[in-house]
Amino acid sequence: MPPPHEKTPLIPSPSLPPAHSLSASSLHILEALSPSPSPPSHVTSFILPSSTSPVKLKLAGLCDYASQRRRLIILLIMITFIEKPYYVDDYVNEFYPSYSDIWFDCTIFEAFILCFLTFEFFVRSFYLSRGTFDLTSTFWKGPGCFNLVHFSYFSNLAVLLGCNYWESGGRFSPFFRLTFFIISSRSSLRSFRKVVKLFPEILRILLLQAIIICLYAWFACVIFSNKTVEGRENFEDFKSSVWSLWILVTTANYPDIQNATYDDNRLSCVYFISFLVICYFFMTNLLLGAVYNNYQSESEREEKEIEERREANLIESFNLLDVDNQGVIDLKTVEMLFTTLNTQHSSVGYISPERAELLFALLDGNGDHVVDEEEYVEFCKVLSIEFMDLESFRGWLEILYPSLWGGQFFTFVRSTGFEYLVDVLLVANSVLIGYQSRHELAGDELSGKAHFSGLANNLELIFTFVYFCEVLLKVLGFGWTQYWESNRNRFDFIITTATVGMNVMIMLPNGVDDRRWLRFASLLRLLRLLRLVTASSQFRMIGEAVNEILPVVGKVGRVLFCTFYFFSCIGVELFGGKITTDPNSPNYEALKGTDYFLNDYFPNNFNDFPSSFVTLFELMVVNNWIVICDGMTAVTSEYARLYFVAFHVVGVCVVNNLVVSVILDCFMTEFEHRRERKSMGRSSVTDKEGVRIEENTAVFDATSITGTNTKVTGKWVARVSGRGIGGRRKSSFLRTVFTHRGSGSSSKNAMINILEEEEDVEDVKEEFDTERPPSSSFQLRSPSNSIEELEGMSLEQLARTADAGDTGSNSRSTSGDGSLCGPVEET
């Protein structure tokens, strides 16, 4: 019987690609895996070396510093929060409110990071240069091919190095650290590009709002003259009227601004109500709608462009491997590609020989033992799957004592009835904790210490012991690997471990018997009641929806963080050291009489970066922001108001609305998907083609997958490693890749039919993160260089082979579905 992968070959084995083609092909795959891939022409221009010298190929591994570089740049950003402000003297100023004594001189640490990044940049430049070292090759590869990102990265790095060695450069370093952080991440650049494209529409709405404010300010100067109390307080002149109405737009002074005149004339409320209806209820929501609509349109356009570039890179990668232009590649070629990825691009994750066999079988969806172009464009999608031997899920009890493990007791431990029993105990324990906390809930004064005594405390110890036994029995019944797979079990394990630890600490004769520790342990157990909440399908749906949107909101959160960071830089520069409680300071005298002084708002300042972030968050919440603004204006000038207006426009009107828009869009999409799935009434458990799929895992026999025989034996478990992907969507994705998809040109149509059958097509247009398993020195076996011939076949077999080849396995397609490629976060 012919060995696996070599049974009934349809065509002669393709020639093996040279090392240079493998390196280029792997680079295109790496680019396709990135969240924002570049066009294939840019990949070959800016990433692929011009020569194949051994030195440069060795440096290829050194250039794979994406994750290390990202961590170093994050550390560079964090330096700003712990370094001493430029205006602070060597001694600690006790008059600075909420002043921190923990400041560090980070000059040497920052210099080390910058020198390392500079070394890495020059290593990469040497790798890209033609022949001898040529730095310009990093920035310029020919006419019309200038890499602005590389040039900006190098320029920013040089400026930061200069600021680090310039005595007064510390004042400007935070600004350049921020630009360096943005430039070094294509994801951040893409997010800021979206924000920039939102500004034209937003500015038109803000301009219309400004015109309305000016008109109402004009009316206010006429209606509320300075002879009235309202006129003297808020509408003394046109400038003060505009400022008062801008505060009113944020509702920070309502109804205070209305009360002075409303007591004398009730009709005056028409002025304020009409203004709020137009500028607050209508214009503010119009602004949110504009942000939401433009963000959605820009996201759809960008996603389409990303998918086109991703597919183009995969097709280019396939063409480099298909040296004979036969339209297919075989297992040996794919193994050589995996070896190249292992040796040159560790960020993709190590691919073991067994995983290589299984990945090839999934790629070969029609079972013809070769991969054509349509199947190859699924490369990134298939690469997002992790494989584990089912034997690794077996616990030591199942291995050593299978009869005990399969008995009635441990079968009950693994059943839902055991979960119901634990839930009943949790409810009983919560009643006991409520009884013990009756004095605290009533506000009674309690003594500081108490010993273990009384029925209630003994019951607490019993419950603690029961929870410990529950964890122990589950670990024995499921095995540690399978037990730890469940997030619910992880949560229970952490809470139980912390509770047992606190009880043991108090029981031991170590002098620690504070009853508050016992109360804290009891409150920790109350957190386990959340498992009862997750039992409800509605609450579980909300939790899964939140899990879906967190990765997306996290990307927009970078924009919010950078906005806070930028305004903190400006705030420290403008107001740093101005707020002080020193009675001899002129700034302290200037604050007297202001609302800032009377309300004791001194901790809300811009004296350092941590304080600036807290103050900016208060400004984003809007409530009482005018008090902080008055304090900063008192110690500087009225022009300081422009800073607060700018932050409100950028931070609240644009970025905060952008975050809200993303949350709304994700929730609406997720709820729509789940409503459709509920109406279809489909189960998440299937057993198709020998593959059992439940939630986000698939159990299968590795001997044959999608009609392709492998050299791997036994039961294996496949799991989608993408984070932020719902269980139902992962289940549909696994059904797709583990289904035999026919042959030839019908392969892609069969996949689309499966997707439409199992789930909405939009469900699979998501990005899967590629997990990064630990690196290993174990390498793939070296493939053979021999070419298999069509020997020992009858004329009838040759005829069937030719017909099969004509039907599409030997044809080249111009498109493929690469919509499920998984992003690898790059810097």
Coordinates of N, CA and C in Angstrom, one line a residue, residues 390-458:
L390 N -4.8 14.0 22.0 CA -5.8 13.8 23.0 C -5.3 13.1 24.3
E391 N -4.2 12.4 24.1 CA -3.6 11.7 25.3 C -3.1 12.7 26.3
S392 N -2.8 14.0 25.9 CA -2.3 15.0 26.8 C -3.4 15.5 27.7
F393 N -4.7 15.2 27.3 CA -5.8 15.6 28.2 C -6.1 14.6 29.3
R394 N -5.5 13.4 29.2 CA -5.8 12.4 30.2 C -5.1 12.7 31.5
G395 N -5.8 12.6 32.6 CA -5.2 12.8 33.9 C -4.5 11.5 34.4
W396 N -3.7 11.7 35.4 CA -3.0 10.5 35.9 C -4.0 9.4 36.5
L397 N -5.1 9.9 37.0 CA -6.1 8.9 37.6 C -6.7 8.1 36.4
E398 N -7.0 8.7 35.3 CA -7.5 7.9 34.1 C -6.4 7.0 33.6
I399 N -5.2 7.3 33.7 CA -4.1 6.5 33.1 C -3.8 5.3 34.1
L400 N -3.7 5.6 35.4 CA -3.3 4.6 36.4 C -4.4 3.7 36.9
Y401 N -5.6 4.4 37.1 CA -6.8 3.6 37.6 C -8.0 3.9 36.7
P402 N -8.0 3.4 35.5 CA -9.1 3.6 34.6 C -10.5 3.2 35.1
S403 N -10.5 2.1 35.9 CA -11.8 1.6 36.4 C -12.3 2.5 37.4
L404 N -11.5 3.1 38.3 CA -11.9 4.1 39.3 C -12.4 5.4 38.6
W405 N -11.6 5.8 37.6 CA -12.0 7.0 36.8 C -13.3 6.9 36.1
G406 N -13.6 5.7 35.6 CA -14.8 5.5 34.9 C -16.0 5.0 35.7
G407 N -15.7 4.9 37.1 CA -16.8 4.5 38.0 C -17.9 5.6 38.1
Q408 N -18.9 5.2 38.9 CA -20.1 6.1 39.1 C -19.7 7.4 39.8
F409 N -18.8 7.3 40.7 CA -18.5 8.5 41.5 C -17.9 9.6 40.6
F410 N -16.8 9.2 39.9 CA -16.1 10.3 39.1 C -16.9 10.6 37.8
T411 N -17.8 9.7 37.4 CA -18.7 10.0 36.3 C -19.7 11.1 36.8
F412 N -20.1 11.0 38.1 CA -21.0 12.1 38.7 C -20.2 13.4 38.8
V413 N -18.9 13.3 39.2 CA -18.1 14.5 39.3 C -18.0 15.3 37.9
R414 N -18.0 14.5 36.9 CA -17.9 15.1 35.5 C -19.3 15.5 35.0
S415 N -20.3 15.3 35.7 CA -21.7 15.5 35.2 C -22.2 16.9 35.6
T416 N -23.3 17.4 35.0 CA -23.9 18.6 35.3 C -24.5 18.6 36.7
G417 N -24.9 17.4 37.2 CA -25.5 17.2 38.5 C -24.5 17.7 39.6
F418 N -23.2 17.4 39.4 CA -22.3 17.9 40.4 C -22.2 19.4 40.4
E419 N -22.3 20.0 39.2 CA -22.3 21.5 39.2 C -23.5 22.0 39.9
Y420 N -24.7 21.4 39.7 CA -25.8 21.9 40.4 C -25.7 21.8 41.9
L421 N -25.0 20.7 42.4 CA -24.8 20.5 43.8 C -23.9 21.6 44.4
V422 N -22.8 22.0 43.6 CA -21.9 23.0 44.0 C -22.7 24.4 44.0
D423 N -23.6 24.6 43.1 CA -24.4 25.8 43.1 C -25.2 25.9 44.3
V424 N -25.8 24.8 44.7 CA -26.6 24.8 46.0 C -25.8 25.2 47.2
L425 N -24.6 24.6 47.2 CA -23.7 24.9 48.3 C -23.3 26.4 48.3
L426 N -23.1 27.0 47.1 CA -22.8 28.4 47.0 C -23.9 29.3 47.6
V427 N -25.1 28.9 47.3 CA -26.2 29.7 47.8 C -26.3 29.6 49.3
A428 N -26.1 28.4 49.8 CA -26.1 28.2 51.3 C -25.0 29.0 51.9
N429 N -23.8 29.0 51.3 CA -22.7 29.7 51.9 C -22.9 31.2 51.8
S430 N -23.6 31.7 50.8 CA -23.9 33.2 50.7 C -24.8 33.6 51.8
V431 N -25.8 32.7 52.1 CA -26.7 33.0 53.2 C -26.0 33.1 54.5
L432 N -25.0 32.2 54.7 CA -24.2 32.2 56.0 C -23.4 33.5 56.0
I433 N -22.8 33.9 54.9 CA -21.9 35.1 54.9 C -22.8 36.3 55.2
G434 N -24.0 36.3 54.6 CA -24.9 37.4 54.9 C -25.3 37.5 56.4
Y435 N -25.5 36.4 57.0 CA -25.8 36.4 58.4 C -24.5 36.9 59.2
Q436 N -23.4 36.4 58.8 CA -22.2 36.9 59.6 C -21.9 38.4 59.4
S437 N -22.3 38.9 58.2 CA -22.1 40.4 57.9 C -23.2 41.3 58.4
R438 N -24.1 40.8 59.2 CA -25.3 41.6 59.5 C -24.9 42.8 60.3
H439 N -23.9 42.7 61.1 CA -23.4 43.9 61.9 C -22.8 44.9 61.0
E440 N -21.9 44.5 60.1 CA -21.3 45.4 59.2 C -22.3 46.1 58.3
L441 N -23.3 45.3 57.8 CA -24.4 45.9 57.0 C -25.2 46.9 57.7
A442 N -25.4 46.7 59.0 CA -26.2 47.6 59.8 C -25.4 48.8 60.3
G443 N -24.0 48.8 60.1 CA -23.2 49.9 60.5 C -22.8 49.9 61.9
D444 N -22.9 48.7 62.6 CA -22.5 48.6 64.0 C -21.0 48.6 64.1
E445 N -20.5 49.2 65.2 CA -19.0 49.2 65.5 C -18.6 47.9 66.0
L446 N -17.5 47.3 65.4 CA -17.0 46.0 65.8 C -15.6 46.1 66.3
S447 N -15.3 45.1 67.1 CA -13.9 45.0 67.6 C -12.9 44.6 66.5
G448 N -11.7 44.9 66.7 CA -10.7 44.6 65.6 C -10.3 43.2 65.4
K449 N -10.4 42.3 66.4 CA -9.9 40.9 66.3 C -11.0 40.0 66.8
A450 N -10.9 38.7 66.3 CA -11.8 37.7 66.7 C -11.1 36.4 66.4
H451 N -11.3 35.3 67.3 CA -10.7 34.0 67.1 C -11.7 33.1 66.5
F452 N -11.3 31.9 66.0 CA -12.2 30.9 65.5 C -13.1 30.4 66.6
S453 N -14.3 30.8 66.6 CA -15.2 30.3 67.6 C -16.6 30.4 67.1
G454 N -17.5 29.6 67.7 CA -18.9 29.7 67.3 C -19.2 28.8 66.1
L455 N -20.5 28.6 66.0 CA -21.0 27.7 64.9 C -20.8 28.3 63.5
A456 N -20.9 29.6 63.4 CA -20.8 30.2 62.0 C -19.3 30.1 61.5
N457 N -18.4 30.3 62.4 CA -17.0 30.2 62.0 C -16.6 28.7 61.6
N458 N -17.2 27.8 62.4 CA -16.9 26.4 62.1 C -17.6 26.0 60.8

